CSV table of C-alpha atoms in Angstrom, one decimal:
chain,number,residue,atom,x,y,z
A,1,MET,CA,0.0,-0.1,0.0
A,2,THR,CA,1.3,3.5,-0.9
A,3,ASN,CA,2.2,5.8,1.8
A,4,PRO,CA,0.4,9.3,1.0
A,5,ASN,CA,3.1,11.1,2.9
A,6,ILE,CA,5.7,9.9,0.5
A,7,PHE,CA,6.0,12.2,-2.4
A,8,THR,CA,7.2,11.4,-6.0
A,9,VAL,CA,9.2,14.1,-7.7
A,10,SER,CA,6.5,14.8,-10.1
A,11,ARG,CA,3.8,15.0,-7.4
A,12,LEU,CA,5.9,17.5,-5.3
A,13,ASN,CA,6.5,19.9,-8.4
A,14,SER,CA,2.9,19.7,-9.2
A,15,GLU,CA,1.9,20.5,-5.7
A,16,VAL,CA,4.4,23.1,-5.3
A,17,ARG,CA,3.3,24.9,-8.7
A,18,LEU,CA,-0.5,24.8,-7.4
A,19,LEU,CA,0.8,26.5,-4.2
A,20,LEU,CA,2.8,29.2,-6.0
A,21,GLU,CA,0.0,29.9,-8.4
A,22,ASN,CA,-2.8,30.0,-6.0
A,23,GLU,CA,-1.1,31.8,-3.1
A,24,MET,CA,1.0,34.4,-4.8
A,25,GLY,CA,-1.5,35.3,-7.8
A,26,ILE,CA,-0.4,38.2,-9.9
A,27,VAL,CA,2.6,40.1,-9.1
A,28,TRP,CA,4.4,43.3,-10.5
A,29,LEU,CA,8.1,43.2,-11.0
A,30,VAL,CA,10.8,45.6,-12.1
A,31,GLY,CA,14.0,44.2,-13.4
A,32,GLU,CA,16.7,44.1,-16.1
A,33,ILE,CA,16.3,41.8,-19.1
A,34,SER,CA,19.2,39.2,-19.8
A,35,ASN,CA,19.4,35.8,-21.7
A,36,PHE,CA,16.5,36.9,-23.9
A,37,SER,CA,15.6,34.4,-26.5
A,38,ALA,CA,12.7,34.1,-29.1
A,39,PRO,CA,12.5,30.6,-30.6
A,40,VAL,CA,10.6,29.8,-33.8
A,41,SER,CA,7.5,28.9,-31.7
A,42,GLY,CA,6.8,32.6,-31.1
A,43,HIS,CA,7.2,32.3,-27.3
A,44,TRP,CA,9.8,34.6,-25.3
A,45,TYR,CA,12.2,33.4,-22.6
A,46,LEU,CA,14.3,35.6,-20.6
A,47,THR,CA,15.8,36.3,-17.2
A,48,LEU,CA,14.7,39.2,-15.0
A,49,LYS,CA,17.6,40.4,-12.6
A,50,ASP,CA,18.7,43.1,-10.2
A,51,SER,CA,22.2,43.6,-8.7
A,52,ARG,CA,21.4,40.8,-6.2
A,53,ALA,CA,19.2,38.1,-7.7
A,54,GLN,CA,17.4,36.8,-10.9
A,55,VAL,CA,14.4,34.8,-11.9
A,56,LYS,CA,13.6,32.9,-15.1
A,57,CYS,CA,10.5,34.1,-17.2
A,58,ALA,CA,8.6,32.9,-20.0
A,59,MET,CA,6.1,35.0,-22.0
A,60,PHE,CA,3.9,33.2,-24.4
A,61,ARG,CA,2.9,34.2,-28.0
A,62,GLY,CA,-0.5,35.3,-27.2
A,63,ASN,CA,0.5,37.8,-24.7
A,64,ASN,CA,3.9,39.0,-26.2
A,65,ARG,CA,2.0,40.2,-29.4
A,66,ARG,CA,0.5,43.1,-27.3
A,67,VAL,CA,4.1,44.4,-26.3
A,68,THR,CA,4.8,47.6,-28.2
A,69,PHE,CA,8.5,47.4,-28.2
A,70,LYS,CA,11.1,44.9,-29.0
A,71,PRO,CA,12.9,43.6,-25.7
A,72,GLN,CA,16.6,43.5,-25.5
A,73,ASN,CA,19.1,42.5,-23.0
A,74,GLY,CA,19.9,45.3,-20.7
A,75,ASN,CA,16.2,46.8,-20.9
A,76,GLN,CA,14.7,47.8,-17.6
A,77,VAL,CA,11.0,46.7,-17.7
A,78,LEU,CA,8.0,46.3,-15.7
A,79,VAL,CA,6.2,43.1,-16.0
A,80,LYS,CA,2.7,41.9,-14.7
A,81,ALA,CA,3.1,38.1,-14.1
A,82,ARG,CA,1.9,35.2,-12.2
A,83,LEU,CA,4.4,32.9,-10.4
A,84,SER,CA,4.5,29.4,-11.5
A,85,LEU,CA,7.0,26.3,-11.8
A,86,TYR,CA,8.4,24.6,-14.7
A,87,GLU,CA,7.7,21.0,-13.4
A,88,PRO,CA,10.2,19.1,-15.7
A,89,ARG,CA,13.2,21.1,-14.3
A,90,GLY,CA,11.7,22.0,-10.9
A,91,ASP,CA,12.6,25.6,-11.7
A,92,TYR,CA,10.2,28.4,-10.4
A,93,GLN,CA,9.5,30.9,-13.0
A,94,LEU,CA,7.3,33.9,-13.9
A,95,ILE,CA,4.7,33.6,-16.6
A,96,ILE,CA,4.6,37.2,-18.0
A,97,GLU,CA,1.1,38.6,-19.0
A,98,SER,CA,2.1,42.2,-19.9
A,99,MET,CA,5.5,44.1,-20.3
A,100,GLN,CA,6.4,47.7,-20.7
A,101,PRO,CA,9.5,50.0,-20.3
A,102,GLU,CA,10.1,50.8,-16.7
A,103,GLY,CA,9.5,54.4,-16.7
A,104,ASP,CA,5.8,54.2,-18.1
A,105,GLY,CA,5.4,51.0,-16.3
A,106,LYS,CA,6.0,52.5,-12.8
A,107,LEU,CA,3.5,55.1,-13.5
A,108,GLN,CA,1.0,52.8,-14.6
A,109,GLN,CA,1.6,50.5,-11.7
A,110,GLU,CA,1.3,53.3,-9.2
A,111,PHE,CA,-2.0,54.5,-11.0
A,112,GLU,CA,-3.5,50.9,-10.7
A,113,LYS,CA,-2.4,50.5,-7.0
A,114,LEU,CA,-3.8,53.9,-6.0
A,115,LYS,CA,-7.1,53.1,-7.9
A,116,ILE,CA,-7.5,49.8,-6.1
A,117,ASP,CA,-6.7,51.4,-2.8
A,118,LEU,CA,-9.1,54.3,-3.0
A,119,ALA,CA,-11.9,52.1,-4.6
A,120,SER,CA,-11.5,49.7,-1.5
A,121,GLU,CA,-12.0,52.7,0.8
A,122,GLY,CA,-15.3,53.6,-1.1
A,123,LEU,CA,-13.9,56.8,-2.6
A,124,PHE,CA,-15.4,55.9,-6.0
A,125,ALA,CA,-18.8,54.7,-4.7
A,126,GLN,CA,-21.5,56.4,-6.7
A,127,SER,CA,-23.8,56.6,-3.6
A,128,SER,CA,-21.4,59.2,-2.0
A,129,LYS,CA,-21.3,61.4,-5.0
A,130,GLN,CA,-22.9,64.8,-4.7
A,131,THR,CA,-25.7,66.0,-7.1
A,132,LEU,CA,-24.9,68.9,-9.4
A,133,PRO,CA,-26.9,72.0,-9.1
A,134,GLU,CA,-29.7,72.0,-11.7
A,135,HIS,CA,-29.2,75.7,-12.1
A,136,PRO,CA,-25.7,76.9,-11.0
A,137,LYS,CA,-25.4,80.5,-9.7
A,138,CYS,CA,-21.8,80.8,-9.9
A,139,VAL,CA,-19.0,78.4,-11.4
A,140,GLY,CA,-15.5,78.1,-10.1
A,141,ILE,CA,-12.7,76.9,-12.4
A,142,ILE,CA,-9.6,75.3,-11.2
A,143,THR,CA,-6.9,75.2,-14.0
A,144,SER,CA,-4.0,77.1,-15.4
A,145,LYS,CA,-4.6,80.7,-16.1
A,146,THR,CA,-2.7,80.5,-19.4
A,147,GLY,CA,-4.0,77.0,-20.6
A,148,ALA,CA,-6.2,76.3,-23.6
A,149,ALA,CA,-8.7,74.5,-21.3
A,150,LEU,CA,-9.5,77.8,-19.5
A,151,PHE,CA,-10.2,79.6,-22.7
A,152,ASP,CA,-12.4,76.7,-24.1
A,153,ILE,CA,-14.5,76.7,-20.9
A,154,LEU,CA,-15.0,80.5,-21.0
A,155,ASP,CA,-15.8,80.5,-24.7
A,156,VAL,CA,-18.5,77.9,-24.1
A,157,LEU,CA,-20.0,79.9,-21.1
A,158,LYS,CA,-20.0,83.1,-23.1
A,159,ARG,CA,-21.8,81.5,-25.9
A,160,ARG,CA,-24.4,79.6,-23.9
A,161,ASP,CA,-25.0,81.6,-20.6
A,162,PRO,CA,-23.0,84.8,-20.6
A,163,SER,CA,-24.7,86.0,-17.4
A,164,LEU,CA,-23.3,83.2,-15.5
A,165,PRO,CA,-20.8,84.4,-12.9
A,166,VAL,CA,-17.3,82.6,-13.1
A,167,VAL,CA,-14.5,82.7,-10.6
A,168,ILE,CA,-11.1,81.4,-11.6
A,169,TYR,CA,-8.7,79.7,-9.2
A,170,PRO,CA,-5.5,79.6,-11.0
A,171,THR,CA,-3.1,76.8,-10.4
A,172,MET,CA,-0.3,74.7,-12.1
A,173,VAL,CA,-1.7,71.6,-13.8
A,174,GLN,CA,1.7,70.0,-14.5
A,175,GLY,CA,4.8,69.2,-12.4
A,176,GLU,CA,5.8,68.2,-9.2
A,177,GLU,CA,4.3,71.2,-7.2
A,178,ALA,CA,0.9,70.8,-9.2
A,179,ALA,CA,-0.9,68.5,-7.1
A,180,ILE,CA,-0.4,70.6,-4.0
A,181,GLN,CA,-1.6,73.7,-5.9
A,182,ILE,CA,-4.7,71.9,-7.2
A,183,ALA,CA,-5.6,70.7,-3.6
A,184,GLN,CA,-5.0,74.2,-2.2
A,185,ALA,CA,-7.1,75.7,-4.9
A,186,ILE,CA,-10.0,73.3,-4.1
A,187,GLY,CA,-9.6,74.1,-0.4
A,188,ARG,CA,-9.7,77.9,-1.1
A,189,ALA,CA,-12.8,77.5,-3.1
A,190,ASN,CA,-14.5,75.6,-0.3
A,191,GLU,CA,-13.4,78.2,2.3
A,192,ARG,CA,-14.6,81.1,0.2
A,193,ASN,CA,-17.8,79.3,-0.6
A,194,GLU,CA,-18.7,81.6,-3.6
A,195,CYS,CA,-19.5,79.0,-6.1
A,196,ASP,CA,-21.9,76.1,-6.1
A,197,VAL,CA,-20.0,73.9,-8.6
A,198,LEU,CA,-16.4,73.5,-9.4
A,199,ILE,CA,-14.7,72.4,-12.8
A,200,VAL,CA,-11.2,71.1,-12.3
A,201,GLY,CA,-9.4,70.3,-15.6
A,202,ARG,CA,-6.8,71.0,-18.1
A,203,GLY,CA,-5.9,69.9,-21.8
A,204,GLY,CA,-4.8,66.6,-22.9
A,205,GLY,CA,-1.3,65.1,-22.6
A,206,SER,CA,0.6,62.0,-21.7
A,207,LEU,CA,0.3,60.0,-18.5
A,208,GLU,CA,3.2,61.7,-17.1
A,209,ASP,CA,1.6,65.2,-18.1
A,210,LEU,CA,-1.7,64.3,-16.3
A,211,TRP,CA,0.0,62.6,-13.2
A,212,CYS,CA,-0.8,65.3,-10.8
A,213,PHE,CA,-4.4,64.4,-11.1
A,214,ASN,CA,-3.4,60.9,-10.1
A,215,ASN,CA,-2.2,62.1,-6.8
A,216,GLU,CA,-3.7,60.8,-3.5
A,217,ILE,CA,-3.8,64.2,-2.0
A,218,VAL,CA,-5.8,65.7,-4.9
A,219,ALA,CA,-8.2,62.7,-4.8
A,220,ARG,CA,-9.0,63.0,-1.1
A,221,THR,CA,-9.3,66.7,-1.4
A,222,ILE,CA,-11.9,66.4,-4.2
A,223,LYS,CA,-13.8,63.7,-2.1
A,224,ALA,CA,-13.8,66.0,0.9
A,225,SER,CA,-15.1,69.1,-1.1
A,226,GLN,CA,-18.5,70.4,0.0
A,227,ILE,CA,-18.9,71.9,-3.4
A,228,PRO,CA,-19.7,69.4,-6.3
A,229,ILE,CA,-16.7,68.9,-8.6
A,230,ILE,CA,-16.7,68.1,-12.3
A,231,SER,CA,-13.4,66.6,-13.5
A,232,ALA,CA,-12.6,67.8,-17.1
A,233,ILE,CA,-9.2,66.6,-17.6
A,234,GLY,CA,-7.6,65.8,-21.2
A,235,HIS,CA,-9.4,64.2,-23.9
A,236,GLU,CA,-12.2,61.6,-23.6
A,237,ILE,CA,-9.7,58.7,-23.8
A,238,ASP,CA,-7.7,60.0,-20.9
A,239,VAL,CA,-8.5,58.7,-17.5
A,240,THR,CA,-7.2,59.9,-14.1
A,241,ILE,CA,-7.9,59.0,-10.4
A,242,ALA,CA,-9.6,62.6,-10.2
A,243,ASP,CA,-12.2,61.3,-12.7
A,244,PHE,CA,-13.2,58.4,-10.5
A,245,VAL,CA,-13.4,60.5,-7.3
A,246,ALA,CA,-15.1,63.6,-8.8
A,247,ASP,CA,-18.9,63.9,-8.7
A,248,MET,CA,-19.2,64.1,-12.3
A,249,ARG,CA,-16.7,63.4,-15.2
A,250,ALA,CA,-16.8,65.5,-18.4
A,251,PRO,CA,-14.9,64.0,-21.5
A,252,THR,CA,-13.4,67.5,-22.2
A,253,PRO,CA,-13.2,70.9,-20.5
A,254,SER,CA,-15.7,72.3,-23.2
A,255,ALA,CA,-18.1,69.5,-22.3
A,256,ALA,CA,-17.8,70.4,-18.6
A,257,ALA,CA,-18.8,74.1,-19.5
A,258,GLU,CA,-21.7,72.8,-21.4
A,259,LEU,CA,-22.9,70.8,-18.2
A,260,VAL,CA,-23.0,73.8,-16.0
A,261,SER,CA,-24.4,76.3,-18.4
A,262,ARG,CA,-27.9,77.0,-19.6
A,263,ASP,CA,-29.1,77.8,-23.1
A,264,ASN,CA,-32.4,77.6,-25.0
A,265,SER,CA,-32.5,73.8,-24.8
A,266,HIS,CA,-32.7,73.7,-21.0
A,267,LYS,CA,-34.0,70.1,-21.3
A,268,GLU,CA,-31.1,69.1,-23.3
A,269,GLN,CA,-28.8,70.4,-20.4
A,270,ILE,CA,-30.8,68.1,-18.0
A,271,PHE,CA,-30.6,65.2,-20.3
A,272,ALA,CA,-26.8,65.8,-20.8
A,273,SER,CA,-26.4,65.9,-16.9
A,274,LYS,CA,-28.4,62.8,-16.5
A,275,ARG,CA,-26.6,61.2,-19.4
A,276,ALA,CA,-23.2,62.1,-17.9
A,277,ARG,CA,-24.4,60.7,-14.4
A,278,LEU,CA,-25.6,57.5,-16.2
A,279,VAL,CA,-22.3,57.1,-18.1
A,280,SER,CA,-20.4,57.7,-15.0
A,281,ALA,CA,-22.5,55.0,-13.3
A,282,ILE,CA,-22.1,52.6,-16.1
A,283,ARG,CA,-18.3,53.3,-16.1
A,284,HIS,CA,-18.2,52.4,-12.4
A,285,VAL,CA,-20.2,49.2,-13.0
A,286,LEU,CA,-17.8,48.3,-15.9
A,287,ILE,CA,-14.8,48.8,-13.7
A,288,LYS,CA,-16.3,46.3,-11.3
A,289,GLN,CA,-17.2,44.0,-14.1
A,290,VAL,CA,-13.7,44.0,-15.7
A,291,GLN,CA,-12.1,43.4,-12.3
A,292,SER,CA,-14.4,40.5,-11.7
A,293,THR,CA,-13.9,39.2,-15.3
A,294,GLN,CA,-10.1,39.4,-14.8
A,295,THR,CA,-10.5,37.4,-11.6
A,296,LEU,CA,-12.6,34.7,-13.4
A,297,THR,CA,-10.3,34.7,-16.5
A,298,TYR,CA,-7.4,34.1,-14.3
A,299,ARG,CA,-9.1,31.1,-12.6
A,300,LEU,CA,-10.2,29.9,-16.1
A,301,GLU,CA,-6.8,30.0,-17.4
A,302,LYS,CA,-5.4,27.8,-14.7
A,303,GLN,CA,-7.9,25.2,-15.8
A,304,HIS,CA,-7.9,25.7,-19.5
A,305,PRO,CA,-6.3,23.4,-22.0
A,306,SER,CA,-4.2,26.2,-23.3
A,307,TYR,CA,-2.4,26.0,-20.0
A,308,GLN,CA,-1.2,22.6,-20.7
A,309,LEU,CA,-0.3,23.5,-24.4
A,310,GLN,CA,1.8,26.4,-23.1
A,311,LYS,CA,3.6,24.0,-20.7
A,312,GLN,CA,4.2,21.6,-23.6
A,313,SER,CA,5.0,24.3,-25.8
A,314,GLN,CA,7.7,25.5,-23.3
A,315,GLN,CA,9.0,22.0,-22.8
A,316,LEU,CA,9.4,21.6,-26.5
A,317,ASP,CA,11.2,24.9,-26.8
A,318,ASP,CA,13.4,23.8,-23.8
A,319,LEU,CA,14.3,20.4,-25.6
A,320,ASP,CA,14.9,22.2,-28.9
A,321,MET,CA,17.4,24.6,-27.1
A,322,ARG,CA,19.2,21.7,-25.3
A,323,LEU,CA,19.4,19.9,-28.6
A,324,ARG,CA,20.9,22.8,-30.4
A,325,ARG,CA,23.5,23.3,-27.5
A,326,GLY,CA,24.2,19.5,-27.6
A,327,MET,CA,24.8,19.6,-31.3
A,328,THR,CA,26.9,22.6,-31.1
A,329,GLN,CA,29.0,21.1,-28.3
A,330,TYR,CA,29.3,17.7,-30.2
A,331,LEU,CA,30.4,19.4,-33.4
A,332,LYS,CA,32.8,21.7,-31.4
A,333,GLN,CA,34.3,18.4,-29.7
A,334,HIS,CA,34.4,16.6,-33.2
A,335,ALA,CA,36.2,19.5,-34.7
A,336,GLN,CA,38.8,19.6,-31.8
A,337,ASP,CA,39.3,15.8,-32.2
A,338,ILE,CA,39.9,16.1,-36.0
A,339,GLU,CA,42.1,19.0,-35.4
A,340,ARG,CA,44.0,16.9,-32.8
A,341,LYS,CA,44.5,13.9,-35.1
A,342,GLN,CA,45.6,16.0,-38.0
A,343,HIS,CA,48.4,17.3,-35.7
A,344,LEU,CA,49.4,13.9,-34.7
A,345,LEU,CA,49.4,12.7,-38.4
A,346,GLN,CA,51.6,15.6,-39.2
A,347,LEU,CA,53.9,14.8,-36.4
A,348,ASN,CA,54.1,11.3,-37.7
A,349,SER,CA,54.1,11.9,-41.4
A,350,PRO,CA,56.6,10.0,-43.7
A,351,VAL,CA,57.4,13.2,-45.4
A,352,LYS,CA,58.4,14.9,-42.3
A,353,ARG,CA,60.3,11.7,-41.1
A,354,LEU,CA,62.1,11.6,-44.4
A,355,GLY,CA,63.0,15.2,-44.0
A,356,VAL,CA,64.4,14.6,-40.6
A,357,GLN,CA,66.4,11.5,-41.7
A,358,LYS,CA,67.8,13.4,-44.7
A,359,LEU,CA,69.0,16.2,-42.4
A,360,HIS,CA,70.4,13.6,-40.2
A,361,LEU,CA,72.3,11.9,-43.2
A,362,GLN,CA,73.7,15.3,-44.4
A,363,ARG,CA,74.8,16.0,-40.9
A,364,SER,CA,76.4,12.4,-40.7
A,365,GLU,CA,78.1,12.9,-44.2
A,366,GLN,CA,79.5,16.3,-43.1
A,367,LYS,CA,80.8,14.7,-40.0
A,368,LEU,CA,82.5,11.9,-42.2
A,369,LEU,CA,84.1,14.5,-44.3
A,370,ASP,CA,85.2,16.6,-41.5
A,371,ALA,CA,86.8,13.4,-39.8
A,372,MET,CA,88.4,12.2,-43.1
A,373,ASP,CA,90.0,15.7,-43.6
A,374,LYS,CA,91.1,15.6,-40.1
A,375,THR,CA,92.5,12.2,-40.5
A,376,LEU,CA,94.2,12.9,-43.7
A,377,LEU,CA,95.7,16.2,-42.1
A,378,THR,CA,96.9,14.1,-39.1
A,379,THR,CA,98.3,11.5,-41.4
A,380,ARG,CA,100.1,13.9,-43.6
A,381,HIS,CA,101.6,15.5,-40.6
A,382,GLN,CA,102.8,12.2,-39.3
A,383,LEU,CA,104.1,11.3,-42.7
A,384,ALA,CA,106.0,14.6,-42.9
A,385,MET,CA,107.6,14.0,-39.4
A,386,ALA,CA,108.4,10.3,-40.3
A,387,ALA,CA,110.2,11.5,-43.4
A,388,GLU,CA,112.0,14.1,-41.6
A,389,LYS,CA,113.1,11.5,-39.2
A,390,LEU,CA,113.9,9.1,-42.0
A,391,GLU,CA,115.8,11.7,-43.9
A,392,THR,CA,117.7,12.5,-40.6
A,393,VAL,CA,119.0,8.7,-40.5
A,394,SER,CA,119.3,8.2,-44.3
A,395,PRO,CA,122.8,7.2,-45.6
A,396,LEU,CA,122.1,9.7,-48.5
A,397,ALA,CA,122.0,12.5,-46.1
A,398,THR,CA,125.2,11.4,-44.6
A,399,LEU,CA,126.7,11.3,-48.0
A,400,LYS,CA,125.7,14.9,-48.4
A,401,ARG,CA,127.8,15.8,-45.5
A,402,GLY,CA,130.9,14.5,-47.2
A,403,TYR,CA,130.8,11.0,-46.1
A,404,SER,CA,131.0,7.8,-48.4
A,405,ILE,CA,130.3,4.2,-48.5
A,406,THR,CA,132.9,1.6,-49.7
A,407,HIS,CA,131.8,-1.8,-50.8
A,408,SER,CA,134.3,-4.8,-51.6
A,409,ALA,CA,134.3,-6.8,-54.7
A,410,SER,CA,131.7,-9.1,-53.1
A,411,SER,CA,129.5,-5.9,-52.5
A,412,LYS,CA,130.1,-6.2,-48.9
A,413,THR,CA,130.3,-2.8,-47.0
A,414,VAL,CA,133.8,-2.2,-45.9
A,415,SER,CA,134.1,-1.1,-42.4
A,416,SER,CA,137.5,-2.6,-41.7
A,417,ILE,CA,140.9,-3.1,-43.5
A,418,ASN,CA,140.4,-6.6,-43.1
A,419,ASP,CA,137.4,-6.7,-45.3
A,420,VAL,CA,139.7,-6.1,-48.4
A,421,GLU,CA,142.6,-7.5,-49.9
A,422,VAL,CA,145.6,-5.7,-51.5
A,423,GLY,CA,145.0,-5.6,-55.2
A,424,GLU,CA,141.2,-5.9,-54.8
A,425,VAL,CA,139.0,-3.6,-56.7
A,426,ILE,CA,136.6,-1.6,-54.4
A,427,THR,CA,133.6,0.6,-55.1
A,428,THR,CA,133.2,3.9,-53.3
A,429,GLN,CA,129.8,5.7,-53.3
A,430,VAL,CA,129.8,9.4,-52.9
A,431,GLU,CA,126.8,11.9,-53.1
A,432,ASP,CA,126.9,12.3,-56.8
A,433,GLY,CA,128.2,9.0,-58.0
A,434,VAL,CA,130.5,5.9,-57.6
A,435,ILE,CA,134.4,5.6,-57.5
A,436,GLU,CA,136.2,2.6,-58.4
A,437,SER,CA,139.7,2.0,-57.1
A,438,GLN,CA,142.2,-0.8,-56.4
A,439,VAL,CA,143.8,-1.6,-52.9
A,440,THR,CA,147.4,-1.1,-53.1
A,441,THR,CA,148.1,-0.8,-49.4
A,442,ARG,CA,146.5,-1.7,-46.1
A,443,VAL,CA,147.6,0.3,-43.0
A,444,ALA,CA,146.3,-0.4,-39.6
A,445,LYS,CA,145.3,2.5,-37.3
A,446,SER,CA,147.8,1.5,-34.8
A,447,GLU,CA,150.7,1.8,-37.5
A,448,LEU,CA,149.8,5.5,-38.2
């Protein structure tokens, strides 16, 4: 019987994956891209790192098609991702759902966080919003005194209801100090209590340009205002936190002026007011529905077959990259082996050995010739010395010094008077010839 407390590796990785996905949910992460790869499958694989740590990530084809820039190693990015685990390797990883450059991404992240926090406190609740006066007696405008938004509002009011009093509360609408100035202007309008409706607005711009209207101080000041406030910020597509908190949102500054002014079609004004309120309520409901849909979509994705397809696709990409690395390594080793064998072949080549032997033979031949020359020289020297010695003891040399050699008739060398007889013909050899003579007398040495 199997013990349920003993895990297999596969079961352990599966349980850990479910824990990570269910407990962590969606996370926002800032990091630097490295090891970026985009296989033919269309999926992206990368590593996000900072100065102290890193985490592996995957972004599947359906999500990365919405990325508006081409990621590269070294890019700083903000990603929205869910934490998961790649079971075959036991590596925990992030499944990225959206990616954007760090600068814009941080602002968007702060916007989403503040929107969620304020919504949870009830600052966006429709039930707490004030009703706009049906016939305003005085309109306050909080915007830049030199901006186009102010002139657009004044033009509409002059055309529709020129008798309507207007009070302008000038303020910065962009930059670091703008949020404080906007909050102070709203507070000043409430203290003076000279208007029964306020328009807070400016012209269009980027998320960074409109950022002062995403400030928590501005949002809470708008909520605390005793005077109903209409937000008229940017164009219709621009959305700020101030739009959610305000009692009414107008798509443009000119539209806000139309909401608070009267003309010959007073019923149209009432209709526009109610329509704006209805749009605001629908927007609020849609926001809640979107959040609910996102939650349900996330839960569905975890059970959807596409999740298995994504996992299998990632496994396929992983195997493909491992195969490519293996083939590259094999080819590299094979090339190195061939190069090594070629080197050994060159070292043992008969041509090279013949060359070595030929050189050795030439050296030996030269040594032999040198030895022969040396021996011949030595022999010549010895011969010369021997000849010199021989010449020293040669009879011919003695003859040159005046000596001679005498032979008897029997060719015997005469060395004594007893070797010849009187009357015997003897031969005397001198240096340049032979003398024949006849012995007439023999005289002993003692007789001389």
